[in-house]
PDB file of C-alpha atoms in Angstrom:
ATOM      1  CA  MET A 610       0.000   0.000   0.000  1.00 55.00           C
ATOM      2  CA  THR A 611       1.349   3.425  -0.985  1.00 59.00           C
ATOM      3  CA  LEU A 612       0.419   6.462   1.056  1.00 58.00           C
ATOM      4  CA  LYS A 613      -0.251   9.612  -0.899  1.00 63.00           C
ATOM      5  CA  THR A 614       1.045  12.714   0.837  1.00 70.00           C
ATOM      6  CA  THR A 615       0.567  16.376   0.134  1.00 80.00           C
ATOM      7  CA  ALA A 616       3.705  18.487  -0.028  1.00 85.00           C
ATOM      8  CA  TYR A 617       4.059  21.309   2.500  1.00 90.00           C
ATOM      9  CA  ARG A 618       3.317  24.720   0.969  1.00 94.00           C
ATOM     10  CA  ASN A 619       4.320  28.093   2.428  1.00 97.00           C
ATOM     11  CA  LYS A 620       4.169  31.131   0.129  1.00 97.00           C
ATOM     12  CA  LYS A 621       5.681  33.344   2.851  1.00 98.00           C
ATOM     13  CA  TYR A 622       8.780  31.103   3.044  1.00 98.00           C
ATOM     14  CA  LEU A 623       9.162  31.077  -0.758  1.00 98.00           C
ATOM     15  CA  GLU A 624       9.069  34.889  -0.757  1.00 98.00           C
ATOM     16  CA  TYR A 625      11.626  34.994   2.071  1.00 98.00           C
ATOM     17  CA  VAL A 626      14.021  32.637   0.230  1.00 98.00           C
ATOM     18  CA  SER A 627      13.681  34.535  -3.048  1.00 97.00           C
ATOM     19  CA  GLU A 628      14.892  37.683  -1.247  1.00 97.00           C
ATOM     20  CA  LEU A 629      18.061  36.067   0.152  1.00 98.00           C
ATOM     21  CA  PRO A 630      21.444  36.274  -1.563  1.00 98.00           C
ATOM     22  CA  SER A 631      21.946  33.528  -4.132  1.00 98.00           C
ATOM     23  CA  CYS A 632      23.573  30.425  -2.677  1.00 97.00           C
ATOM     24  CA  ILE A 633      25.831  30.355  -5.774  1.00 97.00           C
ATOM     25  CA  SER A 634      26.919  33.931  -6.477  1.00 97.00           C
ATOM     26  CA  GLY A 635      25.884  35.803  -3.331  1.00 97.00           C
ATOM     27  CA  ILE A 636      24.096  38.472  -5.353  1.00 97.00           C
ATOM     28  CA  PRO A 637      20.388  39.138  -4.697  1.00 97.00           C
ATOM     29  CA  ALA A 638      18.306  36.135  -5.721  1.00 97.00           C
ATOM     30  CA  ASP A 639      15.138  36.252  -7.805  1.00 96.00           C
ATOM     31  CA  ASP A 640      13.769  32.750  -7.291  1.00 96.00           C
ATOM     32  CA  ALA A 641      13.214  30.121  -4.641  1.00 97.00           C
ATOM     33  CA  HIS A 642      14.249  27.021  -6.607  1.00 96.00           C
ATOM     34  CA  HIS A 643      12.611  23.707  -5.617  1.00 95.00           C
ATOM     35  CA  ILE A 644      15.385  21.130  -5.683  1.00 94.00           C
ATOM     36  CA  LYS A 645      15.316  18.213  -8.125  1.00 91.00           C
ATOM     37  CA  GLY A 646      16.855  14.760  -8.169  1.00 84.00           C
ATOM     38  CA  ASN A 647      18.035  12.872  -5.095  1.00 69.00           C
ATOM     39  CA  GLY A 648      14.489  11.558  -4.646  1.00 66.00           C
ATOM     40  CA  PHE A 649      12.903  15.022  -4.892  1.00 63.00           C
ATOM     41  CA  GLY A 650      10.780  16.401  -7.680  1.00 57.00           C
ATOM     42  CA  GLY A 651       9.640  14.059 -10.383  1.00 58.00           C
ATOM     43  CA  THR A 652       5.998  14.568 -11.242  1.00 61.00           C
ATOM     44  CA  THR A 653       5.250  16.847  -8.280  1.00 72.00           C
ATOM     45  CA  LYS A 654       7.106  19.719  -6.672  1.00 81.00           C
ATOM     46  CA  PRO A 655       8.804  18.845  -3.413  1.00 87.00           C
ATOM     47  CA  SER A 656       7.923  20.596  -0.166  1.00 91.00           C
ATOM     48  CA  ASP A 657       8.366  24.359  -0.066  1.00 95.00           C
ATOM     49  CA  LEU A 658      11.009  23.745   2.594  1.00 94.00           C
ATOM     50  CA  MET A 659      13.193  22.133  -0.088  1.00 94.00           C
ATOM     51  CA  VAL A 660      14.129  25.388  -1.839  1.00 97.00           C
ATOM     52  CA  ILE A 661      17.302  27.393  -2.399  1.00 98.00           C
ATOM     53  CA  PRO A 662      17.816  31.022  -3.474  1.00 98.00           C
ATOM     54  CA  LEU A 663      19.009  31.450  -7.068  1.00 98.00           C
ATOM     55  CA  THR A 664      19.142  34.331  -9.510  1.00 98.00           C
ATOM     56  CA  ARG A 665      16.971  33.966 -12.597  1.00 97.00           C
ATOM     57  CA  MET A 666      20.059  33.189 -14.719  1.00 97.00           C
ATOM     58  CA  GLU A 667      21.319  30.563 -12.240  1.00 97.00           C
ATOM     59  CA  HIS A 668      17.853  29.021 -12.134  1.00 96.00           C
ATOM     60  CA  ALA A 669      17.761  28.804 -15.943  1.00 97.00           C
ATOM     61  CA  GLU A 670      21.267  27.299 -15.938  1.00 97.00           C
ATOM     62  CA  PHE A 671      20.086  24.614 -13.507  1.00 96.00           C
ATOM     63  CA  HIS A 672      17.200  23.594 -15.751  1.00 94.00           C
ATOM     64  CA  ASN A 673      19.350  23.735 -18.895  1.00 97.00           C
ATOM     65  CA  MET A 674      22.160  21.537 -17.549  1.00 96.00           C
ATOM     66  CA  GLY A 675      20.177  19.180 -15.326  1.00 93.00           C
ATOM     67  CA  TRP A 676      20.557  18.521 -11.629  1.00 93.00           C
ATOM     68  CA  GLN A 677      23.449  16.059 -11.801  1.00 95.00           C
ATOM     69  CA  THR A 678      25.690  18.306 -13.892  1.00 97.00           C
ATOM     70  CA  TRP A 679      24.674  21.315 -11.775  1.00 96.00           C
ATOM     71  CA  GLU A 680      25.637  19.485  -8.567  1.00 96.00           C
ATOM     72  CA  GLU A 681      28.986  18.458 -10.081  1.00 97.00           C
ATOM     73  CA  LYS A 682      29.679  22.140 -10.768  1.00 97.00           C
ATOM     74  CA  TYR A 683      28.260  23.759  -7.585  1.00 97.00           C
ATOM     75  CA  GLY A 684      27.716  21.049  -4.965  1.00 97.00           C
ATOM     76  CA  SER A 685      24.803  19.308  -3.317  1.00 96.00           C
ATOM     77  CA  GLN A 686      21.413  20.978  -3.464  1.00 96.00           C
ATOM     78  CA  LEU A 687      20.638  19.326  -0.121  1.00 95.00           C
ATOM     79  CA  LYS A 688      23.596  21.145   1.436  1.00 97.00           C
ATOM     80  CA  PHE A 689      22.255  24.457   0.120  1.00 98.00           C
ATOM     81  CA  VAL A 690      18.775  23.626   1.477  1.00 97.00           C
ATOM     82  CA  LEU A 691      20.265  23.080   4.931  1.00 96.00           C
ATOM     83  CA  PHE A 692      22.218  26.359   4.753  1.00 97.00           C
ATOM     84  CA  THR A 693      19.034  28.161   3.657  1.00 98.00           C
ATOM     85  CA  PHE A 694      16.944  26.623   6.415  1.00 95.00           C
ATOM     86  CA  ASP A 695      19.647  27.433   8.987  1.00 97.00           C
ATOM     87  CA  ARG A 696      19.647  31.054   7.804  1.00 97.00           C
ATOM     88  CA  ALA A 697      15.856  31.225   8.135  1.00 97.00           C
ATOM     89  CA  ILE A 698      16.039  29.997  11.720  1.00 96.00           C
ATOM     90  CA  ARG A 699      18.837  32.437  12.600  1.00 97.00           C
ATOM     91  CA  ASP A 700      16.857  35.285  10.967  1.00 97.00           C
ATOM     92  CA  GLY A 701      13.879  34.346  13.153  1.00 97.00           C
ATOM     93  CA  PHE A 702      11.660  33.270  10.273  1.00 97.00           C
ATOM     94  CA  SER A 703       8.342  32.136  11.713  1.00 93.00           C
ATOM     95  CA  PHE A 704       6.612  29.210  10.069  1.00 84.00           C
TER      96      PHE A 704
END
């Protein structure tokens, strides 16, 4: 038996992440990118907690090169998610 779950959604958190510096370049981000691969994504978007701040160009690069090539170039998306979540907690973000 497979349990169907609904992914966590939080528009306020997505807005917060999109205003952080990019986890790649450090310049102001435009997008909260939902991570892909590593068991996330597929046919549905992962939880809104599984996002990282990227500029629009970095976000396009991710989708153009694919998650595996992107991670070879920049590192684990999961690592960036943890850094982003840690920043939110330190900033006092309230869920």
